[in-house]
Structures are given as structure tokens and as C-alpha cells.
Amino acid sequence: MNAIAPSPARQLGFAVRPRLRRRELALLAIVAGALVLGRASLASTLAGHLALGDLRLLGLYLGGIAAVHVAFVLTGRRSDQILLPTVALLGGISLLVMERLPQGLVVQRFVGHDLGLAQLQVGWLLLSLALLAVLAVVVRSDNWLRLYKYSWAAAGIALLLAVFVFGRDVNGAQLDLCLGPVCGQPSEPLKVILVVFLAGYLAENRELLAGASTRLGPLRLPPLPYLAPMLAMLGIALAVVGFQHDLGSALLYFAVFLFLLYIATARVSYVALGLLLFLAGSAVLYEIYPVVRLRVDIWLNPWSDPQGAGYQTLRALYALGTGGILGTGLGAGLPSVGATPAIPVIQSDFVFAAVAEEMGLLGALAVLACYLVIAERGLRIAATAQDDFRALLAAGLTLVVVVQAAIIVGGNIKLVPLTGITLPFVSYGGSSLVANALVVGLLLALSDRGVEPPPPPRPRRRVFGPGTAEGVA
Amino acid sequence: MNLPGGIDTFALSLWLLRVAFLGALYLFLLSVARLLLRDLRSVSATAPGELGRLVVISSFAGGPPAGASYALDAVTTIGRDVNNTISVDDPFLSADHAVLTFRGRSWYLEDRGSTNGTYLNGAPVVGLAPLGFGDEVQAGQLRVRLDRPRPPRSA
């Protein structure tokens, strides 16, 4: 039973044999081909004759992906081979869209140069790829997440409080936190911290939560002390809405919380209770906060204020209609007024509308299919995980990406009320890209068959049934 | 430049380029779908191996050491009698003590009329009790935990 402990060099990953990743390489080749075709289509439309255009940014991006692939091969990682190409395709589509949009939408001065939208996005994409590669290669054990779940939760709450105090308003929502010249949206890393905490908490208390003991009418509830963290979760979600007006993040946190609770306990009654609380909370917020009421009213009838509040949603609907099945082609859609695009914040919240207009229904469905692929891979990693913590962590990380995509795509196509969050891997923005790279890097690390086995369970403090040998010896 | 029939060559090639881009996206998705299907088939083909493991948490002096584990078949019996799948010479164990069965998609635990009873997470087992991964079973002085099956080496 006692395995011989691996040598320190092996543990650190030095004595590794390179291992080819043929499937990943083949898929990445298709991705590269598709992106070059897309770039050529964009350049030809803009130039008015057949052209390849400026391939420097795309080349940089593809070079970054190739470097990540080579790093996985050289370190002999046996992790999932489908996630990286799928994420690479979404990032590449993001780059094409950013190159096509007016570059002046976002301009930042960096070491004496004014960098435009696409240049900044390439920088963020490369940074995210580097983070993803480092996590997938270096992480060989999950103890740093498993053992310190309450520390992570404390860090998350500190981050949240920091936004309450020092946050900066963006479009009426308090989202940005600036540290010197660098600004970011803490709601993005917060979702990862939340999943880590919930996975740790639910894995440790799964049995107690699954075995109900408190009764409330027809509902069977977990023992009361274990209900408190769940009510705290609901409180956090409500506070995020109440104080920051960040509806999207609140919805995402609460949805992922309910999913994980169901995965851990397989109890429909908890989910039903959670949904009831959600409906009650929504009704209260609708009455109290004009922001919430506005979003719901626009969703029900954007025509009530076509030039004001409903403008964004209506333009997105027109963009979807203009796109049709095959799309207008990259570079041919989106009539912009000077440097202003037709849809406000098209580079982040409404990027899906841009994709649907220029790449059509087929392109938009392909993007959605990519999220499905991520869901399949992530849940497979969860299903084959060696213990509860890893299973819940993998499932939670997957859901946080997929549910976020569903919420914002639903908002774009007026299926659900619009809430301002990013489309993972496609929207412009550093916080979003970095946080989602964190998610995929951890998923890749979890999928590696070479990672350390989970630690042995800690002995129970509980006294067991009669006849226990404990206390005798 | 126009082709016969008044078709603009540039418009035609641009249209082909756009369709080729969309086609490449679907070529990618098709390749991924094939890999996923192959992956799922290989899982279902190799599935009947191990259905779960029993890991010993604690036992009496001279019994199986803590941390030892048993791979489980669809029917695994526990008792003192040598004909049991897991046979342990524990004085608190009955000859035929308990049985673990895998039915459909999940595990069940049943007491076989033992003298000292079988306990699931500290509660005595009456009839057929559903069992999840991570649950603790106690029979006699033997405490074991049901763990997930180890992933197959290949694939």
C-alpha cells in the first residue's frame, strides 16, 4: 500500500520526459488556419481587394499559443488536450473582433506609446496565456487551495469590502478598483475564490448537508449551523446588487452556488428553496432599486424608450437581424457613426452581438458550441476526479465560465434581462481574461493524471457507533 | 474584373473567404466532437473494471492496517467467514455480517442479520441503505470508507 515517495527532482518536475500531444497539436493547427482565414476575410473587406492585412498581432497571439503547447509537451504533462485549442479559438475570435472595431474605443498610454483596442487585447491575451501555462505546469497539488479555504474566503470578502470603499463607478455600477495606475474588476477574481471556498466547504460538510435534520413545513433542511454559510452567500449576492448595482456578478455567484449545492448533496429541495429565496430577493430588489426595475422594464419592452435606456438592446437586436445566417462578413457589418460603434460597449458586454452580426447565426452558434465543449471537458474532469473536493472544484470552475457566458448571451439576445458581465475569453478586458485563464489553468492542472493524489482524509472528531476500538488502545 | 454572367470576381472570392472561415470553425468543432465521442466510447468500453474502493480507516489490533484498500466487485460481502469477499477475523464481526451491492448506478449497504449491527455514518443500517462515495461504514471494530474507483491507467 505504501507507495515509494518520488524523488524531490521528480516532484519538482525537473526529471520529466517530453510527451507529444498530437490531438492538441492537430486541433491547434485547425484553429490557426481558421483565424488566418478570418483575418484575410477582414482585411479584404476593409481594403476592397484580396489582402492578408497586418498579421503581426495575430502572429503574436498564435506564437503565444504555440509556446504554451510546447511548454506542455516539454514538461510531459498528461492533461486535457481539448481545452487549450477551444479557448485559443475563442481568444482568436476575440482578437479578430477587436481588430475590426474602432481602435479608439479604449486607448491607454504605455511607455510612451498610445495602444489601441486590439493591441491592448493582444497584451492581455498573452498575459492570460502565460498565467494559464504557469498554473497548468506548476500546480501539482491542491493543498494550497484545499487547506486554506477560509483564508481564501476572507481574502474574497476583503476584496469585496475594498470595492465598497475605494471602488470607482462604471456606467452606474461600482465595479473598478484601482491600485495606482492599474485598474481591474475584482468581481472576476472573486468568482474563482468563491468556487474554491464553496468546493472546500461543501466537500468537508457534504454528509451533514445531505442528511437533513431540520424540518420547515414540507422542506427538509440541513442542520441549522450549516445553513448559515448559505444564507451568508445569499446576503453577499444581495449586497453586491444593493451597494454595487452589479446585477450580472450577483446572478452568477448565486447560480454557481445553487449548482454546486445540488452537485454536492443531490437534494432538489435545497435548489427549490434557493430559487424561492432568489425570487423573493428579486422581487424586493425590483421594488427598492430603480436599476433593477429599469433592466426588467427594458427586457419586457425596449421600445418604451428606444433612444434612451432601450437603445443598446434594440441595436443589438438589429445587429442580430442584419447578420442573418451567414453574417455580413468580418468588417462589413456594424455601421459606426465616426469612431463610435452602433452599440454602446460593444467591445465587452455586447461582443456577442458583434459576433452574431458579422459571423452570422452559424458563427454565433460555433461560439456557443465552444462553451459547450468547455462544459463537457470540465464536467468530465469533475466526474473522474479522485475525491469530492476536486470534483466540486472542477465542476464549479467549469460552471462559472459557462453560466457567465449563458447570462450575458441571454442578455444580448433579450432572452433574460440584461446584466453587465463579460463574455468569457471573447470580451475585451484584462480582469475577465486573466480570471478565466486562471479557471482554465486550474482545470488543466486538475485533469493531469500525474498530479499528486489527494491527501488522506482527516480523522473524524465525531464519536462513532458502539464497539469502537477508539479510547481502548 | 467580371466573370461571364456579370459576377464580380472580388465579391465572389470574398464570399468564398467568409464561408471558408465559417467552414474552418465547423471543421474544428467536428474534430472536437469526434475526439469527445471517441473518449466517451473508450470510457464506456473500459468501464466494468473497478466500481469503487473500500479504504480502511481504523480496525482492531492485528486487523488490516489503516489506509489499506480493497477494490470492489458488484457484490462485496463482509464477515468473519472465509467465504466473504472481505474476510476479517474480528471477534465483534458476525460470520456473515454485511453486504455492499452495486445496483444500476449506485451503491447500497445491507446488514445480514449480524449480532452487533452495521452502521452507516454512525447510524444503524436497517434494510437497504443507499451509500455514497465518502460515506463511512462500520462493522464490528472495522471502520471503512467507500471511495471513488481509481481511474484506469490507460486512455
XYZ file of C-alpha atoms in Angstrom:
628
model
C 0.000 0.000 0.000
C 2.806 2.365 0.829
C 3.994 3.896 -2.413
C 7.641 4.861 -2.556
C 7.882 8.623 -2.294
C 9.008 10.164 -5.590
C 12.419 11.798 -5.610
C 12.479 15.560 -4.970
C 13.596 16.252 -8.531
C 10.591 14.354 -9.873
C 8.268 16.128 -7.525
C 9.516 19.486 -8.722
C 9.050 18.382 -12.303
C 12.675 18.518 -13.423
C 13.149 14.880 -14.304
C 10.343 14.824 -16.833
C 10.218 13.198 -20.202
C 8.697 15.209 -23.048
C 5.418 13.754 -24.220
C 3.784 14.536 -27.544
C 0.251 15.936 -27.520
C -0.918 15.034 -31.016
C -4.607 15.790 -30.553
C -3.894 19.234 -29.160
C -1.440 19.966 -31.987
C -3.910 18.882 -34.687
C -6.710 20.974 -33.186
C -4.424 23.994 -32.768
C -3.451 23.721 -36.447
C -7.142 23.958 -37.427
C -7.583 26.933 -35.073
C -4.591 28.730 -36.619
C -5.924 28.080 -40.136
C -9.389 29.356 -39.221
C -8.004 32.519 -37.633
C -5.776 33.305 -40.656
C -8.810 32.830 -42.947
C -10.820 35.166 -40.733
C -8.047 37.760 -40.737
C -7.827 37.583 -44.545
C -11.588 37.983 -44.847
C -11.469 41.035 -42.579
C -8.509 42.618 -44.381
C -10.032 42.035 -47.833
C -13.326 43.639 -46.809
C -11.559 46.685 -45.389
C -9.113 47.045 -48.314
C -11.596 46.388 -51.126
C -9.301 43.843 -52.781
C -7.905 40.471 -51.762
C -5.378 41.085 -48.983
C -3.880 39.368 -45.981
C -3.527 42.546 -43.995
C -1.372 43.129 -40.975
C -0.711 39.715 -39.446
C 1.575 40.946 -36.656
C -0.944 40.874 -33.807
C -2.418 37.542 -34.888
C 1.118 36.184 -35.293
C 1.997 37.273 -31.763
C -1.106 35.562 -30.423
C -0.551 32.319 -32.351
C 3.093 32.366 -31.247
C 1.926 32.614 -27.628
C -0.351 29.614 -28.045
C 2.398 27.601 -29.719
C 4.672 28.452 -26.776
C 2.082 27.157 -24.300
C 1.699 23.941 -26.313
C 5.489 23.456 -26.422
C 5.698 24.085 -22.679
C 3.097 21.341 -22.045
C 4.952 18.947 -24.369
C 8.406 19.603 -22.862
C 7.193 19.176 -19.298
C 5.400 15.960 -20.285
C 2.003 16.969 -18.957
C -0.795 14.448 -19.403
C -3.567 16.979 -19.055
C -6.652 17.556 -21.174
C -5.839 18.205 -24.853
C -9.091 19.821 -25.970
C -9.444 22.754 -23.565
C -6.469 24.744 -24.840
C -7.494 24.697 -28.548
C -11.097 25.614 -27.646
C -10.010 28.551 -25.506
C -7.472 29.528 -28.178
C -10.247 29.694 -30.767
C -12.433 31.919 -28.560
C -9.448 34.193 -27.831
C -8.641 34.356 -31.540
C -12.211 35.330 -32.425
C -11.929 37.994 -29.725
C -8.766 39.317 -31.352
C -10.428 39.445 -34.812
C -13.404 41.372 -33.427
C -11.144 43.796 -31.529
C -9.064 44.421 -34.665
C -12.240 45.169 -36.554
C -13.779 47.588 -34.014
C -12.689 51.253 -33.938
C -9.304 51.225 -32.205
C -10.086 54.391 -30.295
C -12.717 52.712 -28.092
C -10.074 52.007 -25.492
C -6.739 53.799 -25.537
C -4.088 53.532 -22.885
C -0.678 55.145 -22.797
C 2.032 52.626 -22.121
C 5.753 53.536 -22.086
C 5.262 56.493 -24.389
C 3.029 54.694 -26.905
C -0.707 55.007 -27.336
C -2.038 51.482 -27.546
C -5.399 50.842 -29.207
C -8.079 48.239 -28.551
C -6.542 45.294 -30.440
C -3.001 45.938 -29.220
C -4.180 46.044 -25.596
C -6.239 42.903 -26.102
C -3.237 41.027 -27.522
C -1.261 42.068 -24.466
C -3.980 40.788 -22.126
C -4.372 37.570 -24.133
C -0.625 36.854 -23.947
C -0.581 37.598 -20.207
C -3.549 35.243 -19.709
C -1.893 32.500 -21.763
C 1.256 32.838 -19.653
C -0.784 32.569 -16.446
C -2.693 29.567 -17.811
C 0.548 27.800 -18.766
C 2.220 28.504 -15.426
C -0.776 27.160 -13.475
C -1.164 24.072 -15.670
C 2.557 23.231 -15.474
C 3.470 24.223 -11.913
C 0.402 23.196 -9.893
C 0.982 19.598 -8.766
C -1.081 19.564 -5.621
C -4.309 21.172 -4.479
C -3.396 21.590 -0.808
C -2.828 25.332 -1.176
C -6.497 25.629 -2.143
C -7.966 22.843 -0.028
C -6.378 23.681 3.325
C -6.768 27.438 3.217
C -10.377 27.748 2.080
C -11.331 30.087 4.918
C -8.279 32.260 4.220
C -9.358 32.471 0.592
C -12.887 33.344 1.650
C -11.513 36.075 3.929
C -9.414 37.433 1.059
C -12.512 37.448 -1.150
C -14.571 39.342 1.414
C -11.712 41.809 1.910
C -11.684 42.365 -1.855
C -15.422 42.953 -1.825
C -15.154 45.453 1.042
C -12.305 47.223 -0.743
C -14.605 47.752 -3.715
C -17.330 49.119 -1.453
C -14.899 51.656 -0.019
C -12.492 52.513 -2.836
C -14.487 51.391 -5.878
C -14.958 53.546 -8.942
C -18.220 53.816 -10.808
C -18.586 52.460 -14.338
C -21.931 53.067 -16.046
C -23.718 53.444 -12.731
C -22.246 50.272 -11.256
C -19.426 50.317 -8.776
C -17.034 47.870 -10.434
C -13.472 49.097 -10.753
C -10.785 49.004 -8.146
C -7.620 50.954 -8.901
C -4.231 50.240 -7.437
C -2.089 53.102 -8.619
C -2.333 53.216 -12.406
C -3.667 49.653 -12.754
C -7.422 49.242 -12.634
C -9.284 45.970 -12.506
C -12.673 44.461 -11.774
C -12.450 42.440 -8.540
C -15.720 40.653 -9.324
C -13.791 38.482 -11.807
C -11.157 37.007 -9.442
C -13.837 36.915 -6.757
C -15.808 34.291 -8.690
C -12.774 31.971 -8.681
C -12.251 32.495 -4.936
C -15.930 31.788 -4.359
C -15.715 28.447 -6.178
C -12.609 27.435 -4.213
C -14.327 28.222 -0.913
C -17.601 26.522 -1.807
C -15.818 23.402 -3.070
C -13.824 23.176 0.165
C -16.786 23.854 2.413
C -19.210 21.518 0.642
C -16.665 18.702 0.311
C -15.985 18.810 4.042
C -19.616 19.018 5.152
C -21.268 17.057 2.361
C -22.682 14.302 4.540
C -24.097 16.655 7.132
C -25.737 18.759 4.451
C -27.103 15.744 2.601
C -28.588 14.232 5.748
C -31.384 16.603 6.640
C -32.450 17.060 10.232
C -34.391 20.332 10.439
C -37.895 20.430 9.069
C -39.653 23.519 7.764
C -43.091 22.536 6.521
C -42.623 20.212 3.546
C -38.928 21.161 3.208
C -36.189 19.216 4.907
C -33.263 21.458 5.744
C -29.695 20.772 6.825
C -28.803 21.280 10.496
C -29.158 24.971 11.275
C -25.467 25.831 11.870
C -24.686 24.526 8.410
C -27.367 26.670 6.873
C -25.656 29.866 7.986
C -22.936 29.952 5.286
C -25.626 29.503 2.651
C -27.634 32.414 3.956
C -24.369 34.373 4.047
C -23.960 33.558 0.338
C -27.381 34.944 -0.437
C -26.500 38.003 1.638
C -23.305 38.568 -0.335
C -25.190 38.309 -3.622
C -27.794 40.799 -2.407
C -25.104 43.147 -1.096
C -23.331 43.083 -4.461
C -26.571 44.171 -6.097
C -27.551 46.615 -3.384
C -24.313 48.500 -2.993
C -22.546 47.964 -6.296
C -25.500 47.584 -8.670
C -23.573 44.719 -10.276
C -26.510 42.501 -11.230
C -24.561 40.160 -13.500
C -21.983 39.127 -10.919
C -24.627 38.648 -8.237
C -26.658 36.408 -10.533
C -23.526 34.445 -11.475
C -22.447 33.912 -7.848
C -25.861 32.745 -6.775
C -26.372 30.427 -9.773
C -22.986 28.762 -9.283
C -23.718 28.414 -5.566
C -27.001 26.603 -6.243
C -25.414 24.342 -8.867
C -22.605 23.339 -6.514
C -25.026 22.772 -3.645
C -27.016 20.432 -5.850
C -23.918 18.597 -7.099
C -22.699 18.090 -3.538
C -25.952 16.946 -1.971
C -28.201 15.780 -4.844
C -31.116 17.385 -2.968
C -33.700 19.073 -5.165
C -35.329 20.649 -2.105
C -32.278 22.869 -1.476
C -32.373 24.117 -5.028
C -36.099 24.759 -4.743
C -35.519 26.683 -1.529
C -32.693 28.637 -3.164
C -34.899 29.537 -6.119
C -37.685 30.680 -3.798
C -35.229 32.896 -1.912
C -33.945 34.160 -5.262
C -37.442 35.079 -6.441
C -38.239 36.779 -3.146
C -34.934 38.680 -3.247
C -35.525 39.726 -6.851
C -38.997 40.992 -6.044
C -37.664 43.072 -3.146
C -34.814 44.461 -5.261
C -37.260 45.282 -8.057
C -39.261 47.391 -5.631
C -36.282 49.082 -3.951
C -33.741 49.692 -6.693
C -34.563 51.657 -9.836
C -31.620 49.974 -11.624
C -33.225 46.561 -11.324
C -36.640 47.885 -12.356
C -35.105 49.608 -15.391
C -33.394 46.412 -16.559
C -36.551 44.361 -16.257
C -38.676 47.008 -17.976
C -36.246 47.234 -20.896
C -36.238 43.484 -21.184
C -40.031 43.388 -21.338
C -40.325 46.310 -23.754
C -37.229 48.023 -25.131
C -39.470 50.166 -27.367
C -40.697 52.162 -24.386
C -37.533 54.274 -24.604
C -35.849 53.498 -27.958
C -33.426 56.447 -27.902
C -32.512 56.138 -24.243
C -32.498 53.103 -21.981
C -33.651 50.668 -24.647
C -31.168 51.853 -27.285
C -28.447 49.303 -26.555
C -30.783 46.320 -26.554
C -32.581 47.450 -29.709
C -29.315 47.990 -31.619
C -28.210 44.513 -30.576
C -31.462 43.052 -31.912
C -30.959 44.901 -35.208
C -27.392 43.576 -35.343
C -28.660 40.006 -34.918
C -31.225 40.535 -37.666
C -28.693 42.104 -40.039
C -26.336 39.186 -39.533
C -28.765 36.548 -40.746
C -27.471 33.031 -41.172
C -24.056 33.587 -42.783
C -23.426 37.068 -41.365
C -22.344 40.201 -43.157
C -18.720 39.048 -43.097
C -15.997 40.357 -40.804
C -15.586 44.091 -41.343
C -18.806 44.533 -43.302
C -21.326 44.937 -40.522
C -21.715 47.359 -37.631
C -22.321 50.726 -39.242
C -20.452 53.025 -36.906
C -21.014 56.740 -36.532
C -17.484 58.088 -36.867
C -15.421 56.341 -34.227
C -18.498 55.383 -32.203
C -19.893 51.914 -32.820
C -23.611 51.447 -33.186
C -23.945 49.519 -29.924
C -22.531 51.101 -26.762
C -19.855 48.966 -25.009
C -19.778 46.595 -27.964
C -16.227 45.572 -27.045
C -17.222 43.928 -23.781
C -20.861 43.353 -22.806
C -22.215 43.280 -26.347
C -19.409 41.446 -28.096
C -21.756 38.552 -28.805
C -23.997 40.850 -30.849
C -20.937 41.902 -32.873
C -20.004 38.259 -33.493
C -23.584 37.400 -34.462
C -23.806 40.291 -36.928
C -20.529 39.706 -38.751
C -20.264 35.921 -38.470
C -23.978 35.246 -38.610
C -26.070 32.624 -36.859
C -23.530 29.968 -37.847
C -20.616 31.852 -36.303
C -22.566 32.661 -33.145
C -23.623 29.030 -32.770
C -19.992 27.967 -33.239
C -19.001 30.274 -30.368
C -21.746 28.817 -28.176
C -20.614 25.308 -29.148
C -17.140 26.190 -27.856
C -18.653 26.866 -24.408
C -20.454 23.529 -24.622
C -17.125 21.844 -25.330
C -15.630 23.580 -22.283
C -18.605 22.369 -20.229
C -18.180 18.783 -21.427
C -14.463 18.710 -20.713
C -14.796 20.374 -17.324
C -17.588 18.090 -16.139
C -15.651 15.041 -17.414
C -12.683 16.204 -15.336
C -15.060 16.529 -12.386
C -16.572 13.084 -12.981
C -13.186 11.355 -13.000
C -11.815 13.360 -10.063
C -10.359 11.327 -7.233
C -12.212 12.958 -4.362
C -15.073 15.284 -3.524
C -13.029 18.467 -3.294
C -11.518 18.021 -6.742
C -14.848 17.027 -8.263
C -16.606 20.066 -6.812
C -13.726 22.370 -7.721
C -13.646 21.200 -11.351
C -17.433 21.382 -11.685
C -17.560 24.823 -10.081
C -14.777 26.249 -12.228
C -16.472 24.940 -15.365
C -19.876 26.271 -14.379
C -18.558 29.708 -13.507
C -17.380 30.128 -17.123
C -20.356 28.520 -18.806
C -23.049 30.161 -16.672
C -21.418 33.562 -17.179
C -21.498 33.022 -20.944
C -25.150 31.954 -20.755
C -26.145 35.014 -18.682
C -24.562 37.571 -20.992
C -25.551 35.864 -24.256
C -29.104 35.656 -22.926
C -28.932 39.382 -22.135
C -27.628 40.199 -25.618
C -30.452 38.384 -27.387
C -33.110 39.693 -24.961
C -33.827 36.247 -23.537
C -33.214 37.404 -19.955
C -32.849 40.916 -18.518
C -29.508 42.437 -19.473
C -26.827 42.317 -16.823
C -23.419 43.768 -17.473
C -20.840 40.998 -17.341
C -18.274 39.905 -19.880
C -18.396 37.022 -22.333
C -15.526 34.796 -21.118
C -12.439 34.801 -23.414
C -14.171 36.960 -26.069
C -14.909 40.302 -24.399
C -12.265 42.984 -24.170
C -10.776 43.408 -20.727
C -7.856 42.296 -18.633
C -9.655 41.239 -15.431
C -12.024 38.952 -17.285
C -9.328 37.325 -19.442
C -6.948 36.814 -16.531
C -9.631 35.355 -14.238
C -10.881 32.963 -16.908
C -7.308 31.929 -17.738
C -6.949 31.145 -14.030
C -10.002 28.898 -14.298
C -8.737 27.003 -17.354
C -5.218 26.704 -15.927
C -6.617 25.092 -12.775
C -8.873 22.781 -14.804
C -5.868 21.647 -16.852
C -3.888 21.030 -13.667
C -6.785 19.026 -12.194
C -7.086 16.926 -15.350
C -3.417 15.901 -15.242
C -3.077 12.214 -14.422
C 0.373 12.887 -12.995
C -0.747 15.154 -10.152
C -0.381 14.179 -6.543
C -3.156 12.026 -5.117
C -5.419 13.857 -2.705
C -4.318 13.836 0.934
C -5.822 11.195 3.241
C -8.993 12.363 4.951
C -8.529 13.860 8.352
C -9.865 11.657 11.138
C -13.378 12.475 12.257
C -13.822 14.207 15.582
C -17.247 12.654 15.853
C -17.764 9.624 18.113
C -18.964 6.654 16.162
C -21.406 3.877 16.968
C -20.856 1.344 19.724
C -17.968 -1.080 19.694
C -15.378 1.424 18.547
C -11.841 0.492 19.431
C -11.008 4.159 19.946
C -10.198 5.102 23.506
C -9.472 1.486 24.400
C -5.997 1.321 22.952
C -12.916 42.143 -63.431
C -16.078 40.190 -64.092
C -16.690 36.547 -64.797
C -19.132 35.609 -67.572
C -22.604 36.216 -66.260
C -21.598 39.505 -64.645
C -20.256 38.017 -61.416
C -17.668 40.188 -59.717
C -14.598 38.025 -59.036
C -13.659 40.003 -55.937
C -17.153 39.715 -54.463
C -17.146 36.005 -55.236
C -13.741 35.351 -53.697
C -14.579 37.456 -50.653
C -17.774 35.457 -50.180
C -15.804 32.217 -50.532
C -13.279 33.503 -47.974
C -16.065 34.276 -45.477
C -17.679 30.878 -45.985
C -14.265 29.209 -45.684
C -13.733 30.951 -42.333
C -17.081 29.673 -41.023
C -16.295 26.261 -42.506
C -12.980 26.176 -40.651
C -14.798 26.901 -37.386
C -17.089 23.938 -38.009
C -14.158 21.756 -39.083
C -12.693 22.471 -35.648
C -15.951 21.641 -33.878
C -16.328 18.456 -35.934
C -12.828 17.288 -34.998
C -13.505 18.081 -31.336
C -16.831 16.223 -31.476
C -15.073 13.155 -32.943
C -12.473 13.226 -30.164
C -15.154 13.615 -27.493
C -17.166 10.711 -28.903
C -14.090 8.502 -29.053
C -13.268 9.492 -25.483
C -16.771 8.660 -24.235
C -16.815 5.327 -26.119
C -13.466 4.314 -24.653
C -14.790 5.114 -21.180
C -17.920 3.035 -21.617
C -15.851 0.202 -23.136
C -13.431 0.038 -20.219
C -15.959 0.892 -17.507
C -16.514 -2.570 -15.991
C -13.315 -2.628 -14.003
C -13.474 -1.212 -10.577
C -16.738 0.163 -9.208
C -15.329 1.664 -6.045
C -12.841 1.056 -3.259
C -13.122 0.446 0.441
C -10.420 2.226 2.412
C -9.758 1.102 5.977
C -9.963 3.988 8.446
C -9.372 2.002 11.594
C -9.616 -1.569 12.756
C -8.771 -3.687 15.760
C -5.191 -4.659 16.621
C -3.925 -7.210 14.098
C -6.597 -6.348 11.507
C -5.973 -4.685 8.152
C -3.879 -1.523 8.642
C -5.483 1.898 8.317
C -5.112 3.115 4.724
C -5.306 -0.372 3.207
C -7.890 -0.542 0.431
C -9.976 -3.154 -1.350
C -11.210 -2.912 -4.946
C -14.924 -3.714 -5.019
C -16.956 -6.061 -7.194
C -20.656 -5.514 -7.823
C -21.403 -7.683 -4.773
C -18.963 -7.455 -1.889
C -19.613 -9.266 1.353
C -18.010 -8.531 4.717
C -17.776 -11.017 7.575
C -15.606 -13.340 9.642
C -16.301 -16.379 7.480
C -13.536 -17.100 4.928
C -16.082 -17.227 2.085
C -16.687 -13.479 2.302
C -15.098 -11.132 -0.236
C -13.587 -9.217 2.664
C -12.953 -11.689 5.411
C -11.605 -10.269 8.680
C -11.035 -12.225 11.839
C -12.620 -9.688 14.175
C -14.414 -11.072 17.268
C -17.065 -8.346 17.014
C -17.906 -9.346 13.432
C -20.566 -11.952 12.616
C -19.742 -14.781 10.239
C -21.836 -13.140 7.506
C -22.052 -9.539 8.609
C -22.905 -7.100 5.809
C -23.103 -6.861 2.052
C -22.357 -4.000 -0.332
C -24.149 -4.167 -3.678
C -23.796 -2.006 -6.768
C -27.219 -1.715 -8.390
C -27.600 0.296 -11.549
C -25.646 3.431 -10.802
C -25.108 3.498 -7.055
C -24.033 1.513 -4.032
C -26.269 0.015 -1.337
C -25.417 -1.372 2.073
C -27.347 -4.133 3.811
C -26.905 -5.801 7.169
C -27.084 -9.597 7.031
C -28.597 -10.139 10.468
C -25.370 -9.549 12.340
C -25.188 -9.600 16.126
C -23.586 -6.193 16.586
C -25.174 -4.420 13.663
C -23.774 -2.368 10.776
C -23.505 1.416 10.934
C -23.581 3.951 8.101
C -22.094 7.312 9.138
C -22.834 6.383 12.746
C -26.482 5.396 12.229
C -27.547 1.748 12.340
C -28.454 0.243 8.964
C -31.993 -1.038 8.631
C -32.920 -2.730 5.357
C -31.261 -1.461 2.207
C -29.342 1.812 2.751
C -28.068 3.862 -0.191
C -24.368 4.590 0.080
C -22.401 7.456 -1.472
C -18.699 7.938 -2.054
C -17.100 9.291 1.097
C -19.595 7.563 3.417
C -18.269 5.609 6.389
C -19.313 2.063 7.166
C -18.685 0.409 10.497
C -18.985 -3.326 11.065
C -17.609 -4.737 14.294
C -14.434 -2.821 15.020
C -13.760 -2.291 11.338
C -14.327 1.222 10.024
C -14.085 1.673 6.268
C -14.850 4.460 3.823
C -16.282 3.999 0.344
C -14.018 5.778 -2.153
C -14.304 6.527 -5.833
C -12.768 3.959 -8.194
C -9.223 4.689 -9.250
C -9.057 5.994 -12.834
C -7.835 3.362 -15.312
C -4.162 3.594 -16.172
C -4.559 3.717 -19.958
C -6.606 6.020 -22.225
